[in-house]
Short mmCIF file of C-alpha atoms in Angstrom, two decimals:
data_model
loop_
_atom_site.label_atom_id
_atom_site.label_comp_id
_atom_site.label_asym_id
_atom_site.label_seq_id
_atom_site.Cartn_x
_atom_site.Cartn_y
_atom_site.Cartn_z
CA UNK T 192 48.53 44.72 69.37
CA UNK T 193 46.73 47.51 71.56
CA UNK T 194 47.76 50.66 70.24
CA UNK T 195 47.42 52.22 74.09
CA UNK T 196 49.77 49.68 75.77
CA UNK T 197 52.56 50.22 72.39
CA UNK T 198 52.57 53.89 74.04
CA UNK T 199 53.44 55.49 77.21
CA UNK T 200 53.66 59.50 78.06
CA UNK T 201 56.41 61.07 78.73
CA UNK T 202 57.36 64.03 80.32
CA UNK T 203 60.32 66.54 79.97
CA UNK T 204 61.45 69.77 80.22
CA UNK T 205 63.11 72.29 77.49
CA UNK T 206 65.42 75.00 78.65
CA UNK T 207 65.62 78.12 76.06
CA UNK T 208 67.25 81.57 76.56
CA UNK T 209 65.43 84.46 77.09
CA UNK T 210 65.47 87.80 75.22
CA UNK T 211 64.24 90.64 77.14
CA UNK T 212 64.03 94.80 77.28
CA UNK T 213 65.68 96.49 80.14
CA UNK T 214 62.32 97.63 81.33
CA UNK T 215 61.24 93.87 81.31
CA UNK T 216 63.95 92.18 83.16
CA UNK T 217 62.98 94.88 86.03
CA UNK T 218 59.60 93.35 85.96
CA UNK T 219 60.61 90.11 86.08
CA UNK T 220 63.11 90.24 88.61
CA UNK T 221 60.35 91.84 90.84
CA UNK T 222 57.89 89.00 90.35
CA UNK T 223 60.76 87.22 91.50
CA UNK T 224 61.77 88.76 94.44
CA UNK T 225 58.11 89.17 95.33
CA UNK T 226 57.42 85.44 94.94
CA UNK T 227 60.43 84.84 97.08
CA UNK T 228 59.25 87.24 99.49
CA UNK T 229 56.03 85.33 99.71
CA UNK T 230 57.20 81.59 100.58
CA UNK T 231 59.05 83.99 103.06
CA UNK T 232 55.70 85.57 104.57
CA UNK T 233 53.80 81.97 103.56
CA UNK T 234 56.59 79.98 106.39
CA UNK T 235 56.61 82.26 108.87
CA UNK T 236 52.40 82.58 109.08
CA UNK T 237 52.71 78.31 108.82
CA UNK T 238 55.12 78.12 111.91
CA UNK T 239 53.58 80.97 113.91
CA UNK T 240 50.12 79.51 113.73
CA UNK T 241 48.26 77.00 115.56
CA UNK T 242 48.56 73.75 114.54
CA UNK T 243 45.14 73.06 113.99
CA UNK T 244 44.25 76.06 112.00
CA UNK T 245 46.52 75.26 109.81
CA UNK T 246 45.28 74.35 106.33
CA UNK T 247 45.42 74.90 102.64
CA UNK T 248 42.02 76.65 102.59
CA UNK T 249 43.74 79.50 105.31
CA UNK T 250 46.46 79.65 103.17
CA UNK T 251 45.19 80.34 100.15
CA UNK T 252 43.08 83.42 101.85
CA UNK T 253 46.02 84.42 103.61
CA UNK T 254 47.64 85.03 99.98
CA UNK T 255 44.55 86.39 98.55
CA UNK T 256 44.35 89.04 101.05
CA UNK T 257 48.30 89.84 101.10
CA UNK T 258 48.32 90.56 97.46
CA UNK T 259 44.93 92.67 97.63
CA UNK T 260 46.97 94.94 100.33
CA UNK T 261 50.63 95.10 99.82
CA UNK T 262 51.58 96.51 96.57
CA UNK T 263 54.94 94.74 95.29
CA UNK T 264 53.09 91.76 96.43
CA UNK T 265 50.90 92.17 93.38
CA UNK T 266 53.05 92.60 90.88
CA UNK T 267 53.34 88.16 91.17
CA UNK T 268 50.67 86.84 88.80
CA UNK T 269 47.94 85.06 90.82
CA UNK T 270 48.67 81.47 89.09
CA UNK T 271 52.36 81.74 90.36
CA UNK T 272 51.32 82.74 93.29
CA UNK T 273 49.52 79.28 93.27
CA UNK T 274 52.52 78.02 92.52
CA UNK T 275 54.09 79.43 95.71
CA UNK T 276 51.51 77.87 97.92
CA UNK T 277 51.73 74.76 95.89
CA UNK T 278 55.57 74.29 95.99
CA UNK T 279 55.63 74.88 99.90
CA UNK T 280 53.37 72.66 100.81
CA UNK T 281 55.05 69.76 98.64
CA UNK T 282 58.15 70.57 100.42
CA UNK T 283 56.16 70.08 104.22
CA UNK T 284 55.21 66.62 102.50
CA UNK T 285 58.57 65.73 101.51
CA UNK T 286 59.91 66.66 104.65
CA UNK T 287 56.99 64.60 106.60
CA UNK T 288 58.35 61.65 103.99
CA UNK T 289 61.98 61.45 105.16
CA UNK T 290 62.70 62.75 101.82
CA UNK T 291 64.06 66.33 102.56
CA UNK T 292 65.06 68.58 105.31
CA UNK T 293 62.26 71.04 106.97
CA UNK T 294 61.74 74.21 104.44
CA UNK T 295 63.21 77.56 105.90
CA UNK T 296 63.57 81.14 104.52
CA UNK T 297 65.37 81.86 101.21
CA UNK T 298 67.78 84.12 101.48
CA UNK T 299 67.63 87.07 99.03
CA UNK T 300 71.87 86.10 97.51
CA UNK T 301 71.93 82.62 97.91
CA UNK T 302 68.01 81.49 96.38
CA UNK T 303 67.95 81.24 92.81
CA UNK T 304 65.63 84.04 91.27
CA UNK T 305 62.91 82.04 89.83
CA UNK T 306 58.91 82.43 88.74
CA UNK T 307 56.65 79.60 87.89
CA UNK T 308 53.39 79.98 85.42
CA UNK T 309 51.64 76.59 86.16
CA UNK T 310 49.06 77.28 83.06
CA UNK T 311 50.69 76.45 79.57
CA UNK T 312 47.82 77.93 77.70
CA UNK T 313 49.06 81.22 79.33
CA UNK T 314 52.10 81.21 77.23
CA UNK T 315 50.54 81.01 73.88
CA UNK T 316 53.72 79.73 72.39
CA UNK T 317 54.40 80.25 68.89
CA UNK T 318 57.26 80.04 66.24
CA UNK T 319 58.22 82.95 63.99
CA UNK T 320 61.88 82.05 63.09
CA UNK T 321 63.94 79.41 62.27
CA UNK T 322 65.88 80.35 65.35
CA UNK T 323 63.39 82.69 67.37
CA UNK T 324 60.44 81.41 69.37
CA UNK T 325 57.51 83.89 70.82
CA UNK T 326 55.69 83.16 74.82
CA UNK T 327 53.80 85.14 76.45
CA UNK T 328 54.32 85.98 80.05
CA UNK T 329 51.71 86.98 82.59
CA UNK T 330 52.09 90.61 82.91
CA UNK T 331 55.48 91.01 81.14
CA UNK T 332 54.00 90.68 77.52
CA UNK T 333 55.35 88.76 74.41
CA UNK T 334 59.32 88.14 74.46
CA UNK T 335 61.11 86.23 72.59
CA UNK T 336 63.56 82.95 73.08
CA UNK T 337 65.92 80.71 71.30
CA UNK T 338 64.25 78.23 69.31
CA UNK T 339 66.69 75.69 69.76
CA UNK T 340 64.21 72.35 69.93
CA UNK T 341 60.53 71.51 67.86
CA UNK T 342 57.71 71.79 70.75
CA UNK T 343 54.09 70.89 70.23
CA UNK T 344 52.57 74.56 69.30
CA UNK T 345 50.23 74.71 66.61
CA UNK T 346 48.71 73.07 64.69
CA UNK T 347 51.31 70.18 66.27
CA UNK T 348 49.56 70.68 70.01
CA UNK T 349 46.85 68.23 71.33
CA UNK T 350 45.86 66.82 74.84
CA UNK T 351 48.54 64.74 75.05
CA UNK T 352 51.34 66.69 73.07
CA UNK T 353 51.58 69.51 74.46
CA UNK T 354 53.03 72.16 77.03
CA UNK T 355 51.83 71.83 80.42
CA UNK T 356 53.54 74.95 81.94
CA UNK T 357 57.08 77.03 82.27
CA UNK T 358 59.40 78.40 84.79
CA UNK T 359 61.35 81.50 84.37
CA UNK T 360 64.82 81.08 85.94
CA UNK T 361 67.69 83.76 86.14
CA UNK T 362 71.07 82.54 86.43
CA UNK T 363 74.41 84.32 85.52
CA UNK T 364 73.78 84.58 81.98
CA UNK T 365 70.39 85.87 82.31
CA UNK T 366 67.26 85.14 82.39
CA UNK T 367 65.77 81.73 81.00
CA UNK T 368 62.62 79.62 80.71
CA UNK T 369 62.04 76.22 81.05
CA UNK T 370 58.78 74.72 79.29
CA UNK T 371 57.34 71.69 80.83
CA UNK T 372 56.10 69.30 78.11
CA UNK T 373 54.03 66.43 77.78
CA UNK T 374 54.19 63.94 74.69
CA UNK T 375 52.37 60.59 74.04
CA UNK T 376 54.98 58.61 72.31
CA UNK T 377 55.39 54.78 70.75
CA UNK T 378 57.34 52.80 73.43
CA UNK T 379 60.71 51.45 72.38
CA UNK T 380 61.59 48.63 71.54
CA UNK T 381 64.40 46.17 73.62
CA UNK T 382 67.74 47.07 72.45
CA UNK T 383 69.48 44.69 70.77
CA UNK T 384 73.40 46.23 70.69
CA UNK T 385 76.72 45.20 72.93
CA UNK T 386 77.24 45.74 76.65
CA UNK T 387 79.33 48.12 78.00
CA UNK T 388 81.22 48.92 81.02
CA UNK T 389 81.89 52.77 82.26
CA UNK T 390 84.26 53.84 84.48
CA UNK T 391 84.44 57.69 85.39
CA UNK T 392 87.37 59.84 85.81
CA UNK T 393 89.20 62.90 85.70
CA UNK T 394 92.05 62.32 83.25
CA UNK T 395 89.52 60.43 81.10
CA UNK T 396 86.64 61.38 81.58
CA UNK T 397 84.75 58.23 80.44
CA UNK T 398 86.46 54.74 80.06
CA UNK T 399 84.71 52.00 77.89
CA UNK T 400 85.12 48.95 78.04
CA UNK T 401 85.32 48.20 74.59
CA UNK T 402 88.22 51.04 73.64
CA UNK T 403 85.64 53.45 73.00
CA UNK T 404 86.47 56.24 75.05
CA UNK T 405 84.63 59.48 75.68
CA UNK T 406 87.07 62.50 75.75
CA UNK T 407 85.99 66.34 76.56
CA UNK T 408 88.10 67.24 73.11
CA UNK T 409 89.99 70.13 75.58
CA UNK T 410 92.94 68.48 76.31
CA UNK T 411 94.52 69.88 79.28
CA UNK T 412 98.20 71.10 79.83
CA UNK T 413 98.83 70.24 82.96
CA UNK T 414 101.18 67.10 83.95
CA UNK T 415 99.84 63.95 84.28
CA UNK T 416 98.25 63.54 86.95
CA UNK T 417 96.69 66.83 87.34
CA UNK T 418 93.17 68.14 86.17
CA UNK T 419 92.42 71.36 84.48
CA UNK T 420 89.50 73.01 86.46
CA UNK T 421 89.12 75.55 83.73
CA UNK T 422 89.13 72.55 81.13
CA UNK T 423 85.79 74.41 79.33
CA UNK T 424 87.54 77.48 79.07
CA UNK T 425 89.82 78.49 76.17
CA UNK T 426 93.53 80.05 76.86
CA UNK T 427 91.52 83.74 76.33
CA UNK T 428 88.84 83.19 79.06
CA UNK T 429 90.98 81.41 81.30
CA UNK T 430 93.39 84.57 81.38
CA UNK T 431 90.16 86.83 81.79
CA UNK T 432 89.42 84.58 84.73
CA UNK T 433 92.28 85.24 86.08
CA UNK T 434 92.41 88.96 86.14
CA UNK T 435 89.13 89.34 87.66
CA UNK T 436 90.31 86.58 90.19
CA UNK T 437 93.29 88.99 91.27
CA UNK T 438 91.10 92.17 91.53
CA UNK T 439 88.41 90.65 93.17
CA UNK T 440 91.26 89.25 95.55
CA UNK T 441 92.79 93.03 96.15
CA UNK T 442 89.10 94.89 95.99
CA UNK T 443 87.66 92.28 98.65
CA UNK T 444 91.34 92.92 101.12
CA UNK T 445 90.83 96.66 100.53
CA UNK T 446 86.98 96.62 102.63
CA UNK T 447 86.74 96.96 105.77
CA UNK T 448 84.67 94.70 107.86
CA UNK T 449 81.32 95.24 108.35
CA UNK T 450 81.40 97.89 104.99
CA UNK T 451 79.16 96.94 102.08
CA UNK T 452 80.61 95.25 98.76
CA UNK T 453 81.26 98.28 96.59
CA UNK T 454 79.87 98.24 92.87
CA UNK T 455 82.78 97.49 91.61
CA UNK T 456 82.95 94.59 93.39
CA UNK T 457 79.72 93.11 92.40
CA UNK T 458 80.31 93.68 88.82
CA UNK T 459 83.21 91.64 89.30
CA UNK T 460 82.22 89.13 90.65
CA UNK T 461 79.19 89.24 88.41
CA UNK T 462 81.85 88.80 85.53
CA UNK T 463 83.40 85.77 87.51
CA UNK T 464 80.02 84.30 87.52
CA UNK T 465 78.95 84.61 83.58
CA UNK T 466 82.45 82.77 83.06
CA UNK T 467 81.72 80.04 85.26
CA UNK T 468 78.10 79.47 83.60
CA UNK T 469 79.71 79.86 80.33
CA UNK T 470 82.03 76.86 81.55
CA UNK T 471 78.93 74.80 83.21
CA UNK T 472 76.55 75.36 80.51
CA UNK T 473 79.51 73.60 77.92
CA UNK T 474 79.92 70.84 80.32
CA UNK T 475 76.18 69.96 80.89
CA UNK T 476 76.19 70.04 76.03
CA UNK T 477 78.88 67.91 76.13
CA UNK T 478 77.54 65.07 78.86
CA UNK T 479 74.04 65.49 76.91
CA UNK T 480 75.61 64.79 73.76
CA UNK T 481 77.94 61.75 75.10
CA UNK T 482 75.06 60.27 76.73
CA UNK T 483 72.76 60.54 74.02
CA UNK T 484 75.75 58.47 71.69
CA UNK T 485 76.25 55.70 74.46
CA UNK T 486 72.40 54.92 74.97
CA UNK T 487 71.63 54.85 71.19
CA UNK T 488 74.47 52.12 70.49
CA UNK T 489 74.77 50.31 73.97
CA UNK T 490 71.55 47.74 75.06
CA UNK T 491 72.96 47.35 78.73
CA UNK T 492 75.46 49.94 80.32
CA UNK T 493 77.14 49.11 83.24
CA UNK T 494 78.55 51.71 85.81
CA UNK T 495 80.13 51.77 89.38
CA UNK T 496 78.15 52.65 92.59
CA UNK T 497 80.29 55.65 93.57
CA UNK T 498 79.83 57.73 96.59
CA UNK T 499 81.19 60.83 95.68
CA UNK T 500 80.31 63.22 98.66
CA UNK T 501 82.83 60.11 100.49
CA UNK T 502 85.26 61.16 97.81
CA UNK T 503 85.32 65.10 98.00
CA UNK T 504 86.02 65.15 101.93
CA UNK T 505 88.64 67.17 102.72
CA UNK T 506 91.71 66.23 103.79
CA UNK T 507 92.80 68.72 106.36
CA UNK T 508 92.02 67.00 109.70
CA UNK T 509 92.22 67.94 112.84
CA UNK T 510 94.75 70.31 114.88
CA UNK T 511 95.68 66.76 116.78
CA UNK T 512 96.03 64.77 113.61
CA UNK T 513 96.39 67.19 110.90
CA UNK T 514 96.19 65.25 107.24
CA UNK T 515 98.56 65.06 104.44
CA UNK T 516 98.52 66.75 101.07
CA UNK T 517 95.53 68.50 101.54
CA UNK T 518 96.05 70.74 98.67
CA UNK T 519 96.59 68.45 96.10
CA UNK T 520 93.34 66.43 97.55
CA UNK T 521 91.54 69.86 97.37
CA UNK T 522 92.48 69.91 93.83
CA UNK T 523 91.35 66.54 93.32
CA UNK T 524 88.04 67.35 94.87
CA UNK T 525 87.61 70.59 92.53
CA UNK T 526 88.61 68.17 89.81
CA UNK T 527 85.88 65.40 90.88
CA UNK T 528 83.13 68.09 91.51
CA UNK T 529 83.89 69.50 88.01
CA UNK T 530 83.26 66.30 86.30
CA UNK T 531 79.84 66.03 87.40
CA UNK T 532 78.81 62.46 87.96
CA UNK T 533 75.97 62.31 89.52
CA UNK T 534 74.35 64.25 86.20
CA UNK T 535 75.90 61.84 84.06
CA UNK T 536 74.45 59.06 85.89
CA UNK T 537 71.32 60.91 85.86
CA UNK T 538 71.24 61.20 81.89
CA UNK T 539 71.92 57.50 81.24
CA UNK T 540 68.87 56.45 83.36
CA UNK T 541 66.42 58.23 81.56
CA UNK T 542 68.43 58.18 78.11
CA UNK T 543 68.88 54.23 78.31
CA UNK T 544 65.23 53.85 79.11
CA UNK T 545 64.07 56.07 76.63
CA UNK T 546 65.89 54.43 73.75
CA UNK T 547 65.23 50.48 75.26
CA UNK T 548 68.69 49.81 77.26
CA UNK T 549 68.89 49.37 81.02
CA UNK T 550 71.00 50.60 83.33
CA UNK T 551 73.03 48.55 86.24
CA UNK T 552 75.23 49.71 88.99
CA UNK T 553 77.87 47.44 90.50
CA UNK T 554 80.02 47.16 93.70
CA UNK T 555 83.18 49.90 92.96
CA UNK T 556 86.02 48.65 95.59
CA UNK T 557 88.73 46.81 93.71
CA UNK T 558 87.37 47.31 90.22
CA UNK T 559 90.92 50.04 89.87
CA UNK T 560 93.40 47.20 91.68
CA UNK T 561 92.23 44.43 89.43
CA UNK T 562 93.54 42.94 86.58
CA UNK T 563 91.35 42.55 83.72
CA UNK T 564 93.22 40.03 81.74
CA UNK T 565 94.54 37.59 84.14
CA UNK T 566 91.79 38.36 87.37
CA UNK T 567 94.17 39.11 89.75
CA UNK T 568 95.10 41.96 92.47
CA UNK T 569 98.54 42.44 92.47
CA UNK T 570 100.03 44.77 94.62
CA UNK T 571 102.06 47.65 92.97
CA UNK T 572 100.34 47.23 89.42
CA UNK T 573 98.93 50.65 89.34
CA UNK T 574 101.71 52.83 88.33
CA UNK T 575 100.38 56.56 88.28
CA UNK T 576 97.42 57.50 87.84
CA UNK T 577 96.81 56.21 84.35
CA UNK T 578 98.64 53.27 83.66
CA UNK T 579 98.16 49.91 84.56
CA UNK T 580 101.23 47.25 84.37
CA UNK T 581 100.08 43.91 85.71
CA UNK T 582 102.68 42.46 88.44
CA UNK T 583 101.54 39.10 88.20
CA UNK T 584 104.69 36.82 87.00
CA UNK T 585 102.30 35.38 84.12
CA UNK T 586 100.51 38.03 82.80
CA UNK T 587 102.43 41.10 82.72
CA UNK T 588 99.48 43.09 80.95
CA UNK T 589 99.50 46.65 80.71
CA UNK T 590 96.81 49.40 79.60
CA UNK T 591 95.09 52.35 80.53
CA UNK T 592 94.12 52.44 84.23
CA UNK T 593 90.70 53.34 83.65
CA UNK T 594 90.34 51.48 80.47
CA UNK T 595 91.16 48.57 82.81
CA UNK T 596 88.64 49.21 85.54
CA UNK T 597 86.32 49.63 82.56
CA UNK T 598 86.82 46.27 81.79
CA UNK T 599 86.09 45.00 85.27
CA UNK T 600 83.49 46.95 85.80
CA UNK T 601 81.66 44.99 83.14
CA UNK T 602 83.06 41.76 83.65
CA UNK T 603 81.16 42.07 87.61
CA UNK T 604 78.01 42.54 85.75
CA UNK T 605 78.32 39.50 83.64
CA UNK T 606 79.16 37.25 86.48
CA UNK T 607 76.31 37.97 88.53
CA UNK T 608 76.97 40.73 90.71
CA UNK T 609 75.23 43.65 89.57
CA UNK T 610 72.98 45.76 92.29
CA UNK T 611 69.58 46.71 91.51
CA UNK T 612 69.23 48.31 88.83
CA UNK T 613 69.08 51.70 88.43
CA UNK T 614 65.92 52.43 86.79
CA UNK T 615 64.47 55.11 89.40
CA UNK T 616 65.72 56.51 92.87
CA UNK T 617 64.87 54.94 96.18
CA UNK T 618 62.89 57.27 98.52
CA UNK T 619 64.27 56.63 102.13
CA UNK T 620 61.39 57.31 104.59
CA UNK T 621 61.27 57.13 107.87
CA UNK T 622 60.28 54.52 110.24
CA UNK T 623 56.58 54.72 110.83
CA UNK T 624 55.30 56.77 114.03
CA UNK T 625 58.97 58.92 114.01
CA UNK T 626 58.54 62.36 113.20
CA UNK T 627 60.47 64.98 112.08
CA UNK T 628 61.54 67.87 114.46
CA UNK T 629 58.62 69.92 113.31
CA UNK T 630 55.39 67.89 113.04
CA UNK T 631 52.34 68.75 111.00
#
């Protein structure tokens, strides 16, 4: 066999948290802000200028010569200021692609705080702990990070193992970086286990088909019926969350409008914030770690097409037809949103692929309504929202709701009437000779 085709490269990214000095989180939240600040400057010179002096040659001396004569402009490394001009312009090809919207300005609260070092020799990564990693940053200096996976440094690095590059991200825990990194590996081999059927909810948060169901292990104490949104959170968290809730609440009704949000107020909602990535950041382990499980011991995994921005519309209508329950749907939606879907989905594509399996999506209407033992829709049979009592006068089956659409979720598969599979992501473009609102 040819040892080339038995391999393929792969590429992936690690997330580890930073730990940094007082005096260097000030520097890097200023080569933040300053490489925010540029695609600022960098979109308003595009749009301003003529359309045929625009170019990537212009650009590039436009940067060169805004860094040589503004000062906080300088503090930004020159490679991520590359990385600036480099991200824009993908984003004017995606947008000339159908694929996204047309870039604008990023707002200094509502854009992520973010610096990219495209080189990975830059970072000169090395291991001095069991737990504790050291990178270097472009004019920060050495810091250190949580060594929490092995990555090719050393002795272990070659052309094709090793890291390509990092991003430094701040979110409300702090500041992180995420290490692009690029591995030749042996390609696997087909799976050989069972197939499997998944259906997604909020009670239960994944349904198998075959009984096997994937629980969060933070069982909620609510009513049936009803989802925890603070499910991630113990009973001492979720009481701090609370408080700071309320005085946010009476802080925000005590300023006037048009006054700025005190200190006090930003610290607490800074404190609302670290709870809510503590909560996330549990979530996102525990959908890693199911996902890993399900593609290791399942060849083919089987999963509904949802639409879930369809399923977190609001319910509130208009003033001429006003809707009905609209806070228990807006709990629902909370609920939904929580659960995260879409990233589950996400992590069996790549996860089943990367271990041999495939993954296939299938029609979702009537996969709830159905009966998986006798194969027919009753009406009535769903009692609640978690059982299942077949009406049918010869079957009378009863089970677990979602266990049930589990079961016919698979059972669609196996007779033929799976969609395409899921391997990648259709790119929509647009019909040739439209173009967007703002052309090239």
């Amino acid at each position: 066999m040819n040892t080339e085709r038995a391999q393929e490269r792969r590429h992936f990214g690690h997330r580890a948290r930073l730990t940094l000095t007082r005096a260097q989180i000030q520097l890097v939240d200023d080569q933040a802000h300053a490489a925010r600040s540029l695609w600022n400057l960098l979109h308003a010179w595009w749009t301003m200028l003529p359309k045929d002096k625009r170019s990537l040659a212009a650009a590039d001396t436009a940067i060169r010569q805004a860094r040589s004569e503004i000062d906080w402009l300088a503090v930004l490394p020159a490679q991520a200021a590359q990385a600036v001009l480099k991200t824009y312009f993908q984003a004017w090809k995606n947008c000339w692609d159908g694929c996204a919207d047309v870039p604008t300005f990023k707002a200094r609260i509502r854009t992520a705080m973010s610096v990219d070092i495209p080189q990975g020799r830059d970072l000169k990564v090395t291991r001095v702990h069991r737990r504790w990693g050291m990178a270097n940053i472009p004019k920060i200096g050495r810091v250190r990070f949580r060594w929490t996976k092995d990555l090719p440094v050393g002795k272990r690095a070659d052309q094709e193992n090793r890291i390509t590059g990092a991003r430094l991200v701040k979110d409300a825990l702090g500041w992180h970086i995420a290490f692009r990194v690029q591995s030749l590996r042996a390609r696997p081999e087909p799976h050989t286990g069972p197939d499997v059927g998944i259906d997604a909810g909020v009670n239960l948060p994944l349904a198998l088909s075959d009984g096997n169901h994937q629980y969060h292990g933070r069982p909620s104490r609510l009513p049936d019926g009803q989802a925890d949104r603070d499910k991630w959170l113990n009973l001492r968290e979720k009481a701090k969350l609370l408080g700071l809730e309320q005085r946010a609440c009476r802080r925000e009704q005590q300023r006037k409008r048009g006054d700025k949000t005190s200190r006090r107020l930003r610290h607490t909602y800074d404190q609302i914030k670290q709870l809510r990535a503590t909560a996330t950041r549990r979530a996102v382990d525990w959908q890693h770690k199911t996902t890993t499980g399900i593609a290791k011991r399942y060849a083919t995994v089987v999963i509904e097409q949802l639409h879930i921005k369809s399923m977190v519309k609001s319910a509130r209508g208009t003033v001429e037809e006003p809707g009905r329950n609209v806070a228990q749907k807006s709990g629902l939606n909370r609920s939904i949103s929580q659960e995260a879907w879409g990233r589950t989905v996400t992590m069996l594509r790549y996860k089943t692929a990367r271990h041999g399996g495939t993954l296939h999506r299938v029609p979702a209407p009537g996969t709830s309504r159905r009966c998986s033992a006798c194969g027919f829709t009753t009406p009535g049979s769903r009692e609640g929202q978690a059982t299942f009592v077949c009406k049918h006068p010869d079957c009378g089956w009863s089970g677990n709701a979602d266990w049930n659409a589990a079961r016919n979720v698979l059972h669609l598969y196996r007779t033929g009437r799976a969609l395409v599979p899921a391997a990648g992501r259709a790119v929509v473009r647009r019909p040739r000779g439209v173009k967007p609102a703002t052309a090239r």
